[in-house]
PDB file of C-alpha atoms in Angstrom:
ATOM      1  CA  UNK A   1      45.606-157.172  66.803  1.00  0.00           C
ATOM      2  CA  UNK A   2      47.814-154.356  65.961  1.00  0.00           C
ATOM      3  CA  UNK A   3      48.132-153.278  69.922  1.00  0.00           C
ATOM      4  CA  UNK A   4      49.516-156.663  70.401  1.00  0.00           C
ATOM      5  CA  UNK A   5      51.795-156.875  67.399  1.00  0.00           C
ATOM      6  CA  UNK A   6      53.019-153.521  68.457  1.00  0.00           C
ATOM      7  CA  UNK A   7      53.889-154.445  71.782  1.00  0.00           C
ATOM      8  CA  UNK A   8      55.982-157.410  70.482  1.00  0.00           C
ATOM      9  CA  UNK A   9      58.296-155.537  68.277  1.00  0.00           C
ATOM     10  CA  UNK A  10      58.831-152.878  71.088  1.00  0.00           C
ATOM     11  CA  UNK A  11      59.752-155.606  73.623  1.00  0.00           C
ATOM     12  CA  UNK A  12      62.359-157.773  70.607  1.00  0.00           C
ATOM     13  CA  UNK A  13      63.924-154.255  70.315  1.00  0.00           C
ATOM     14  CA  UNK A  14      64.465-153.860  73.667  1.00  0.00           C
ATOM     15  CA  UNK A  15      65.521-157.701  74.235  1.00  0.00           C
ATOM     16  CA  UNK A  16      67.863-157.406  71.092  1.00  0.00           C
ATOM     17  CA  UNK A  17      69.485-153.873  73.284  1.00  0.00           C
ATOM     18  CA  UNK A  18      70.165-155.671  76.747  1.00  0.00           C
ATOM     19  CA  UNK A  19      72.142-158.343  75.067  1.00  0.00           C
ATOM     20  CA  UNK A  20      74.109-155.982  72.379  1.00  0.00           C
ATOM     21  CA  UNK A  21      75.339-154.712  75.996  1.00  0.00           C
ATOM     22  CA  UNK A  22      76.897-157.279  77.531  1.00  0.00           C
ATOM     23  CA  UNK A  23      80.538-158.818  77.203  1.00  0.00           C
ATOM     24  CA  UNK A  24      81.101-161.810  75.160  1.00  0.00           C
ATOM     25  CA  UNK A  25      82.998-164.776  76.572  1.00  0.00           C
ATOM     26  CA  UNK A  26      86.173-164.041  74.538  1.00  0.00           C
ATOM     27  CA  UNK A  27      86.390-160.525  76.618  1.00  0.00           C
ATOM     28  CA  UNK A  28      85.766-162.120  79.640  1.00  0.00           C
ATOM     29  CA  UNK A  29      88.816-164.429  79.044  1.00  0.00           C
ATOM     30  CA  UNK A  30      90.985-161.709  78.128  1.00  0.00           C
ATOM     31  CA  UNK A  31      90.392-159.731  81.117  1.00  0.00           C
ATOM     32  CA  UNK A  32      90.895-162.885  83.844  1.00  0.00           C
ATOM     33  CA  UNK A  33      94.057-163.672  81.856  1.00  0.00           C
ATOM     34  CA  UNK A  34      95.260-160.205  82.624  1.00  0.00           C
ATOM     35  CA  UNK A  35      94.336-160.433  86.505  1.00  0.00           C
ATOM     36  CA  UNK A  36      95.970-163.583  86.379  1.00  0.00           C
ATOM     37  CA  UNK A  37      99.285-162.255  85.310  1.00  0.00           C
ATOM     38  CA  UNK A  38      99.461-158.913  86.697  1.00  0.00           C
ATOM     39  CA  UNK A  39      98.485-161.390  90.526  1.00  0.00           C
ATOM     40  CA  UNK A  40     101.532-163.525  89.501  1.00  0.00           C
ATOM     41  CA  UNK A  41     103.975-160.680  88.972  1.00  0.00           C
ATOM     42  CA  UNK A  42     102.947-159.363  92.616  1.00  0.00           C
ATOM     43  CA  UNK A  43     103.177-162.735  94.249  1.00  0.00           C
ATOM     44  CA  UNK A  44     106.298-163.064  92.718  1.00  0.00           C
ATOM     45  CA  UNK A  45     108.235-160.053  93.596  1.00  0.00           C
ATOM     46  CA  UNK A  46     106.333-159.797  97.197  1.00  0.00           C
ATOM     47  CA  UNK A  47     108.831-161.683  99.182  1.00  0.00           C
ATOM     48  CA  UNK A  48     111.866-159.506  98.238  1.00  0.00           C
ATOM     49  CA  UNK A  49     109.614-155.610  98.883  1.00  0.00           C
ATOM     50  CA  UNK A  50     109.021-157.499 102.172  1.00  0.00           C
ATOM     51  CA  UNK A  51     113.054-157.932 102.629  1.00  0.00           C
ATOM     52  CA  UNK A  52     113.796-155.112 101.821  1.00  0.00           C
ATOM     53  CA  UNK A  53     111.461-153.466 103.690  1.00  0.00           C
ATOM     54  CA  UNK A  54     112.477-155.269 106.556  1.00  0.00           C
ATOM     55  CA  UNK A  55     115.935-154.422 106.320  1.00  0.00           C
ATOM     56  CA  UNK A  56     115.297-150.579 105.812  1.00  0.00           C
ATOM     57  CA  UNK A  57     113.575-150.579 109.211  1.00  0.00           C
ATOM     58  CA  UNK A  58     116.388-152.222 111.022  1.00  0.00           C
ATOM     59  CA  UNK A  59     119.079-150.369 109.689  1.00  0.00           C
ATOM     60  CA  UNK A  60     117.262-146.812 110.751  1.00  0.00           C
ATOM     61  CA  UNK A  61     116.229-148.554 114.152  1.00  0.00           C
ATOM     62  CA  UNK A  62     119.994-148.842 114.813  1.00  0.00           C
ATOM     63  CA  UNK A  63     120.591-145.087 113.508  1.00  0.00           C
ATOM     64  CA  UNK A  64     117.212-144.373 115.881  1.00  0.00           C
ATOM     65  CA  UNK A  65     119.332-145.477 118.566  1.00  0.00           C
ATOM     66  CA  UNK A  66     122.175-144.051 118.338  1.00  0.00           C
ATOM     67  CA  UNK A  67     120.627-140.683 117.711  1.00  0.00           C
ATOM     68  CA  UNK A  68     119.256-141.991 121.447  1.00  0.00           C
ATOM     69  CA  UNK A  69     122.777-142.321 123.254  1.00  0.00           C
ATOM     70  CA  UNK A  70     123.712-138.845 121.504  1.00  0.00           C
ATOM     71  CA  UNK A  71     120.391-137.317 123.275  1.00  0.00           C
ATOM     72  CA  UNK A  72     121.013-139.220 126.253  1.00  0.00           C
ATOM     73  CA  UNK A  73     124.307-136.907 126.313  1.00  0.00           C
ATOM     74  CA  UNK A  74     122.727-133.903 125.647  1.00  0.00           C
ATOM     75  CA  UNK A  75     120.103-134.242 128.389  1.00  0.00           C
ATOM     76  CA  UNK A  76     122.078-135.652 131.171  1.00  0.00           C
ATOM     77  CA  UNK A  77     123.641-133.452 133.613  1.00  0.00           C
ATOM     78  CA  UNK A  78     124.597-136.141 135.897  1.00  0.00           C
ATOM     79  CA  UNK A  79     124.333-139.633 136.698  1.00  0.00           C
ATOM     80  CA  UNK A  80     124.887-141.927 140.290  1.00  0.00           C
ATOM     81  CA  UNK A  81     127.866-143.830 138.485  1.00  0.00           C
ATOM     82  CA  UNK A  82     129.853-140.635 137.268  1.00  0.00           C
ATOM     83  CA  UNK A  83     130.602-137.555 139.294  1.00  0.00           C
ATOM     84  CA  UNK A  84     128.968-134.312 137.451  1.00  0.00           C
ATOM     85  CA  UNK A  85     132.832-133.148 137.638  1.00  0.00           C
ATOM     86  CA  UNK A  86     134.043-136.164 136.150  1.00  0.00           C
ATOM     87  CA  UNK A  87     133.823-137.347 132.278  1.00  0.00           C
ATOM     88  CA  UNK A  88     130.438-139.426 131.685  1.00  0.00           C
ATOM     89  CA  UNK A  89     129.202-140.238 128.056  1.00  0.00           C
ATOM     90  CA  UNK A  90     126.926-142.896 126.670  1.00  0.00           C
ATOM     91  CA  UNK A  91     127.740-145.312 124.070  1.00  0.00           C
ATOM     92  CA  UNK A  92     126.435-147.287 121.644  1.00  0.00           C
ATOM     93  CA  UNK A  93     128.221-150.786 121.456  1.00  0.00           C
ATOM     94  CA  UNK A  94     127.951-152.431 118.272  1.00  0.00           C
ATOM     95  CA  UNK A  95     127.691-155.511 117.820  1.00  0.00           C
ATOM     96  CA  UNK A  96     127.214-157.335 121.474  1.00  0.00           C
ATOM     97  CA  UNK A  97     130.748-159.504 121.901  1.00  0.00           C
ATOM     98  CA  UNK A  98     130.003-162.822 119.495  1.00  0.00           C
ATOM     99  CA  UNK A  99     126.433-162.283 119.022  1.00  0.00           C
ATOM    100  CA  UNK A 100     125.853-160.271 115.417  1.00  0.00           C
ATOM    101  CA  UNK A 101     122.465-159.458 116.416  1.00  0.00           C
ATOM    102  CA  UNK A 102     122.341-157.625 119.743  1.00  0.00           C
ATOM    103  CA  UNK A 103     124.333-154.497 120.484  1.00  0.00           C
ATOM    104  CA  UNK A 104     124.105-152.310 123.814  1.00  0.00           C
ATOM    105  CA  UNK A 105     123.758-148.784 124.730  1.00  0.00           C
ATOM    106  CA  UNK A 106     125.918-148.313 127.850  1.00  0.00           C
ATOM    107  CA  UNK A 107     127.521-146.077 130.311  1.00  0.00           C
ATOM    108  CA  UNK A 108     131.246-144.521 130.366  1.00  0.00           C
ATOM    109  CA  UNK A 109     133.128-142.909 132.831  1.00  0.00           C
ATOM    110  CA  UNK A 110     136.821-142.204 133.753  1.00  0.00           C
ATOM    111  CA  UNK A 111     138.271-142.941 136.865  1.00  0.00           C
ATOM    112  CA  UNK A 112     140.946-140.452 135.953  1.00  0.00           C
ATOM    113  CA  UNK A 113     139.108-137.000 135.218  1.00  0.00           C
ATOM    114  CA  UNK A 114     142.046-136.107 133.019  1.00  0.00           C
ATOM    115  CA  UNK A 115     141.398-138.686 130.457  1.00  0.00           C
ATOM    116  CA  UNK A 116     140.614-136.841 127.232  1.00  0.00           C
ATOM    117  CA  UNK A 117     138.913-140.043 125.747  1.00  0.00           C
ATOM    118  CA  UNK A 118     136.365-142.795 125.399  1.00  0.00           C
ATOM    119  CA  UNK A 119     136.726-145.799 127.533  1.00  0.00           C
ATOM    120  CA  UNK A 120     134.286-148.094 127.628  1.00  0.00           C
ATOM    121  CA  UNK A 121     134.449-151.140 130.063  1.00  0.00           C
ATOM    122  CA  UNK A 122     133.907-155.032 129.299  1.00  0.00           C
ATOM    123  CA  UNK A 123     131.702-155.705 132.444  1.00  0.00           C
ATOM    124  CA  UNK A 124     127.696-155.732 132.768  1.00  0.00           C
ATOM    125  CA  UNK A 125     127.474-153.218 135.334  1.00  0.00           C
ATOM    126  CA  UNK A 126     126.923-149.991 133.011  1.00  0.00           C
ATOM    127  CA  UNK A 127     124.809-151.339 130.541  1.00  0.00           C
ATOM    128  CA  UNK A 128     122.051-149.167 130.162  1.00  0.00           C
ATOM    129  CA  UNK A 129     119.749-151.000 127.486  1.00  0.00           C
ATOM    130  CA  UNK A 130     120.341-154.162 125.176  1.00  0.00           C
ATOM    131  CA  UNK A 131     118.774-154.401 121.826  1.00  0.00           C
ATOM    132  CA  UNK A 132     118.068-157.213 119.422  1.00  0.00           C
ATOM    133  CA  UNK A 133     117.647-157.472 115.659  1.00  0.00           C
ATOM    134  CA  UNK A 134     114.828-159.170 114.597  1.00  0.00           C
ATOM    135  CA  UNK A 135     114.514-161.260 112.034  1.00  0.00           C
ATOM    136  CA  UNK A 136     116.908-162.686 109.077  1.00  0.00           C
ATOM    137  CA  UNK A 137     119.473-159.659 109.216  1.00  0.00           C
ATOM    138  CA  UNK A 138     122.749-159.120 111.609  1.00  0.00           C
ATOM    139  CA  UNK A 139     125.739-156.839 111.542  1.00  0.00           C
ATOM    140  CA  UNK A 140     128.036-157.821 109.379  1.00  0.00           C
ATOM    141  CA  UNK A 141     130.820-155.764 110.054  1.00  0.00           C
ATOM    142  CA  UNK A 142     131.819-152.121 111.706  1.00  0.00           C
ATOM    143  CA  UNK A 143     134.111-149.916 110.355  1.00  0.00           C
ATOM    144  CA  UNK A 144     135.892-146.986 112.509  1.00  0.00           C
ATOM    145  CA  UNK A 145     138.621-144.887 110.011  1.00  0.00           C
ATOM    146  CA  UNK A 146     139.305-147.667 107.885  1.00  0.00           C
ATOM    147  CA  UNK A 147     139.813-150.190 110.290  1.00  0.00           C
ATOM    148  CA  UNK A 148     137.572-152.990 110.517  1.00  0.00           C
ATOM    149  CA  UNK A 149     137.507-154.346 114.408  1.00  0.00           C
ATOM    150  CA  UNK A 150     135.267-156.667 115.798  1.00  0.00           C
ATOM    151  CA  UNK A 151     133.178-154.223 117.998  1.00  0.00           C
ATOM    152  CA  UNK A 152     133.019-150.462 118.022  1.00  0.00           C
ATOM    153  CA  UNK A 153     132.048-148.271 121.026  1.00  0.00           C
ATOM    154  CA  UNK A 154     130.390-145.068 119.607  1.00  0.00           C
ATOM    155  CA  UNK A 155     130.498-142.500 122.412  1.00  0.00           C
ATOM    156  CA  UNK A 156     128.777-139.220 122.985  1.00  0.00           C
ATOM    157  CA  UNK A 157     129.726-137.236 125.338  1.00  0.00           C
ATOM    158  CA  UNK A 158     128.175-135.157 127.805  1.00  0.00           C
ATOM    159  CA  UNK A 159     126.243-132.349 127.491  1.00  0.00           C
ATOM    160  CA  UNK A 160     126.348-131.240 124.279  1.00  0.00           C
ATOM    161  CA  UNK A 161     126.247-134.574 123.020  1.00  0.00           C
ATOM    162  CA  UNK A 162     129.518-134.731 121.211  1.00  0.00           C
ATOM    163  CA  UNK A 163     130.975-137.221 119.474  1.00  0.00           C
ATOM    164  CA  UNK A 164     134.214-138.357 122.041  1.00  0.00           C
ATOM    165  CA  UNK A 165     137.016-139.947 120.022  1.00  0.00           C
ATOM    166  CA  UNK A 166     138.677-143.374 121.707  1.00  0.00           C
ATOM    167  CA  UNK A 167     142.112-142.028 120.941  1.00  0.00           C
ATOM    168  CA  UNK A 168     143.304-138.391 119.534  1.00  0.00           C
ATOM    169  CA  UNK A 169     141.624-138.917 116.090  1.00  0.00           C
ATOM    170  CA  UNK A 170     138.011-137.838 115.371  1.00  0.00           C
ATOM    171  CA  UNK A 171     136.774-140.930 114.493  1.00  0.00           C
ATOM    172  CA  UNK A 172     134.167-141.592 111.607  1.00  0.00           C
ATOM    173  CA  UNK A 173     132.249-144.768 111.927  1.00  0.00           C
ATOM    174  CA  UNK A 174     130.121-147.442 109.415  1.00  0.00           C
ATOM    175  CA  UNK A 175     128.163-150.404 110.554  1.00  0.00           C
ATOM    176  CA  UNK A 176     126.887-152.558 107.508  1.00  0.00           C
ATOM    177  CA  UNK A 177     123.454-154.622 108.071  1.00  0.00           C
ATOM    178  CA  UNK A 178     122.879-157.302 106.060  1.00  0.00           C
ATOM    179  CA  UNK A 179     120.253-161.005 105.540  1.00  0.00           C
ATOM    180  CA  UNK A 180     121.786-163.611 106.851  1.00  0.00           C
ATOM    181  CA  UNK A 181     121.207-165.296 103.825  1.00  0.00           C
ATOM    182  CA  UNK A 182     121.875-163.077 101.333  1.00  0.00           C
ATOM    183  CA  UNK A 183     124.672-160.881 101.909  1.00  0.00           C
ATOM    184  CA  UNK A 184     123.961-158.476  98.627  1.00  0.00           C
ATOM    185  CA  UNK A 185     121.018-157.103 100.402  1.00  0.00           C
ATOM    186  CA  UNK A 186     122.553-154.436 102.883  1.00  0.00           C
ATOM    187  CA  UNK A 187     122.298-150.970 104.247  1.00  0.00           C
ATOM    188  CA  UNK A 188     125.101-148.761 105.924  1.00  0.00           C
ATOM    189  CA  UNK A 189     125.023-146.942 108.793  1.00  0.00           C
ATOM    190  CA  UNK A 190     126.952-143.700 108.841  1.00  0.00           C
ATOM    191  CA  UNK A 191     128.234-141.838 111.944  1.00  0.00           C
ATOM    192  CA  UNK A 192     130.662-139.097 110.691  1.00  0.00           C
ATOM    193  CA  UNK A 193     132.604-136.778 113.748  1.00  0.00           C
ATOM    194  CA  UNK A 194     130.751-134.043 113.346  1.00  0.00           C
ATOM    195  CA  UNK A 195     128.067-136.026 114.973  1.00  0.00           C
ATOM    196  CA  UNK A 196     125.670-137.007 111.973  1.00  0.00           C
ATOM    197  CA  UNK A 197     123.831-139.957 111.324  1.00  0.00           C
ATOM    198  CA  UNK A 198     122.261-141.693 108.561  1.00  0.00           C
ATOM    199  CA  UNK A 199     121.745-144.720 106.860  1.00  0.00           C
ATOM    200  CA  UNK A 200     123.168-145.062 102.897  1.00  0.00           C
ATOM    201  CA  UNK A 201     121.480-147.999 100.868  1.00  0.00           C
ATOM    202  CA  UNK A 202     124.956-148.046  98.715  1.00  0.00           C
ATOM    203  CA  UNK A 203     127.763-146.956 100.110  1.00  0.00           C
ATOM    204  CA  UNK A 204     129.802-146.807 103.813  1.00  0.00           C
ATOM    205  CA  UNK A 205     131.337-143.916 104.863  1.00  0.00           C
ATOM    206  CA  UNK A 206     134.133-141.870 103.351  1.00  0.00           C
ATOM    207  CA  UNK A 207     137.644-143.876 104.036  1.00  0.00           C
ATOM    208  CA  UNK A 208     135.320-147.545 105.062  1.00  0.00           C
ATOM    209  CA  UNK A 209     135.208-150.639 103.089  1.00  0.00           C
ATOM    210  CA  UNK A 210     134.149-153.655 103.959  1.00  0.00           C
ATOM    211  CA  UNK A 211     135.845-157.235 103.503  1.00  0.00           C
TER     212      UNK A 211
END
């Protein structure tokens, strides 16, 4: 009899442990409220990380290539359309005519060897490459010294790859990408005349605005 009653106290203790270690329902509630909130502040905020992610890869795959048409220069001694005596440069055409999200990377020559500066013709016969911007974002405006044109030609000129003027001023350049539908969300594209290139999350270039 007392083997017995021993063996039930032992096994009450231990019974009496395994539930002193579990969590009570109150605890339980606590914790799936706070996965339910901290799930509902992600879900929330998801869709505009996703924009702006977005638009930070489309505003450095524009400065990716036009770093390209500047290393096209650099790398090209000659080419079928341009004497190697003549001027030849590549440009970057931004945007495409009407359409805000294309732009071009094209040849440029000069009939007249003499010419000191860019020109960059209007027909389909030197274009090179044509790009498109996916998505919900388009160029919504270029800037070349404080001028705001329709279309700039960036041009880079053979072989050192540096950046040729259109007229006797070095030209600085800013290209501002923005969501179609939201016009606050925008990055800027910076191509001073010393040749560099990057992409500023606030501000255009020294000299740009935008309308």
């Amino acid at each position: 009899m007392r083997i017995v009653k021993f063996r039930n106290q032992k096994s009450t203790a231990g019974l009496a442990l395994s539930l002193s270690k579990g969590f009570s329902l109150i605890e339980m509630l606590v914790v799936v409220s706070i996965f339910t909130i901290v799930t509902a502040i992600v879900l929330a905020n998801l869709p505009s990380f996703r924009d702006k992610s977005s638009l930070d890869l489309v505003a450095q795959e524009i400065a990716i290539q036009i770093r390209g048409a500047q290393t096209y220069a650099m790398s090209t001694l000659y080419d079928v359309k341009a004497p190697e005596t003549g001027l030849f440069a590549y440009a970057i055409v931004l945007p495409d005519g009407e359409d805000k999200q294309s732009f071009k990377l094209r040849y440029t020559s000069s009939d007249n060897p003499s010419n000191l500066y860019c020109q960059v013709t209007s027909g389909d016969q030197d274009i090179k490459e044509r790009y498109v911007i996916k998505g919900n974002f388009e160029i919504g405006g270029v800037c070349q010294n404080g001028t705001n044109p329709s279309s700039v030609s960036i041009c880079f000129k053979r072989p050192n790859g540096r950046l040729w003027s259109i007229d006797s001023n070095p030209a600085n350049y800013s290209i501002v990408v923005w969501s179609k539908t939201d016009h606050t969300k925008k990055r800027y594209i910076n191509v001073s005349s010393n040749g560099q290139i990057y992409v500023d999350p606030d501000s255009p270039i020294a000299g740009c605005s935008f309308p």
